[in-house]
Amino acid sequence: MKKFTLFLVLALALALAAIVYLWPGQEAVRACVVTGDVLNNVALAELPRNSYVKIPGGGRGIPLVKLVEASQPLSGEYSILLMGSDGLFAQLKGDELGGCYIVKKNGGWNTVATQHPVNAGIKDISKIVIADETEGLDLGVNIISQNENLLHLTPGNLFRQQLTCYPYLEGETELEEGYAISLFKQKQVLPLTAVTAEEINSVLIMGKGGEYERFNGAGYLELSSNEINYLHPESKTVVRNIAGAIINPPPLSIMDTYTDSLYYINRGERVMVILIDGLSYYQFEQARDNGLIPNLAALSAAVKVNTVYKPVTNAGLAAIVTGQPPSVNGIVDRSTREPKVQTIFDLLESEHKIHVLVEGSASILKLNTETVYSADLYNDGNTDDDVFGNAMTQIEKQPDYLLVHFHGVDDAGHNYGPLAKETMEVLAKVDVYTGLLLKEWTGKVIVVADHGMHFADPEGDHGNFQLEDMFVPYIIN
Ligand SMILES: [Zn+2]
Ligand SMILES: [Zn+2]
């Protein structure tokens, strides 16, 4: 009897082991991941059993359409690259995935495509890549120069590019009285020198987390599943998940507003900052060359400066009042409002200086200063006249630092387009207001914008890493 029980237990254990071994999802398999232009990288081996369904014609597999869904593609239009470990890959349209299953076979992953030509049946797939097919510049990474949007890349599309292998030095060790060893990692990269014929003296890299880092010479874009990193071997730096690179960028940025303002205030001069929301450098140039902004044109020459990523009002305003990039001041996009670092208002308060912010109708950031809001009193759909009126009142109080935020150019840019007649008229009006403010103001004036505006057929928008959004005018007078 005892022997029989032992036998039964052993038999059950064996049967269980066999089930565990043979059941899809449990056996040891090579890695395969859904990646590219997706929110989540999905590892196939980690999927639960209920991901597998019966395939018509026999066997069990994961429907490709379910895998794609789980990865949350970043756009609505994409291709699927089924990448075999031997380098062969099949490309399918994102909306033609019916009848496609991924099955486990011989320790790897194969495709069963019941409605595609037979060569869609890629064997031993190592990656399933979602590659964005939309034309928009808002996904992935953009490489720009001061005059050109050079290249738009998404992680998914980088898998289709010809990449070079770069032996990246990971570390060196040397025994005190012995041999030395250097450790390298082969990285799949795209050298920036392949992107432009322009000689690269310096590169400004901005990360999706608001990083702002300048490098001498050219580096490499590294493909890292659903992100693109920047490698600068010379300084042994890696910037993860970048938004873009500016080749030979302007030396200054909107953050200089902070340091320049303090420089003059510390020398006993008062500073008025005129912030023209959403004014690109190219819009400014066009208006100036057409004689639309005589007051601004009469000031010291405007220089082209960088804004920060993401080029939206919260991040731009925070960079202007903190002198720090979004990664440091904590305001990366529209979702955050409270700077993590000291602002110019905090600093001036501690020095018992008078500081005032004249805003439009709404609060943008949580700032410790006297804020004068400007409701649209005359209901003309524009607060600039109200901002101007309030600024005139504040000038009489002779503040040490006065920040005046005009919103009309941004509103018109969104509604009519960056170079539309209507937008230029609003800018011309801001120019008139600036002229009148300067008649009353004794001290320095800095004119700056928080971000630019690009043509988004048929109107305008901003928030992309492209030259229209990233470069703005900067004047100190
Ligand atoms: Zn803005
Ligand atoms: Zn805007």
GROMACS .gro file of C-alpha atoms and ligand atoms in nm, residues 277-278 311-314 405 407 410 414 450-451 462, ligand 1:
model
   14
  277ASP     CA    1   0.414   8.424  -2.591
  278GLY     CA    2   0.464   8.198  -2.893
  311PRO     CA    3   0.843   7.412  -2.610
  312VAL     CA    4   0.521   7.498  -2.426
  313THR     CA    5   0.433   7.793  -2.202
  314ASN     CA    6   0.480   7.628  -1.860
  405HIS     CA    7   0.338   8.848  -2.039
  407HIS     CA    8  -0.045   8.616  -2.491
  410ASP     CA    9   0.037   8.275  -2.936
  414HIS     CA   10  -0.284   7.883  -3.299
  450ASP     CA   11   0.868   8.121  -2.424
  451HIS     CA   12   0.859   7.910  -2.745
  462HIS     CA   13   0.396   7.423  -3.093
  478ZN      ZN   14   0.335   8.003  -2.468
   0.00000   0.00000   0.00000
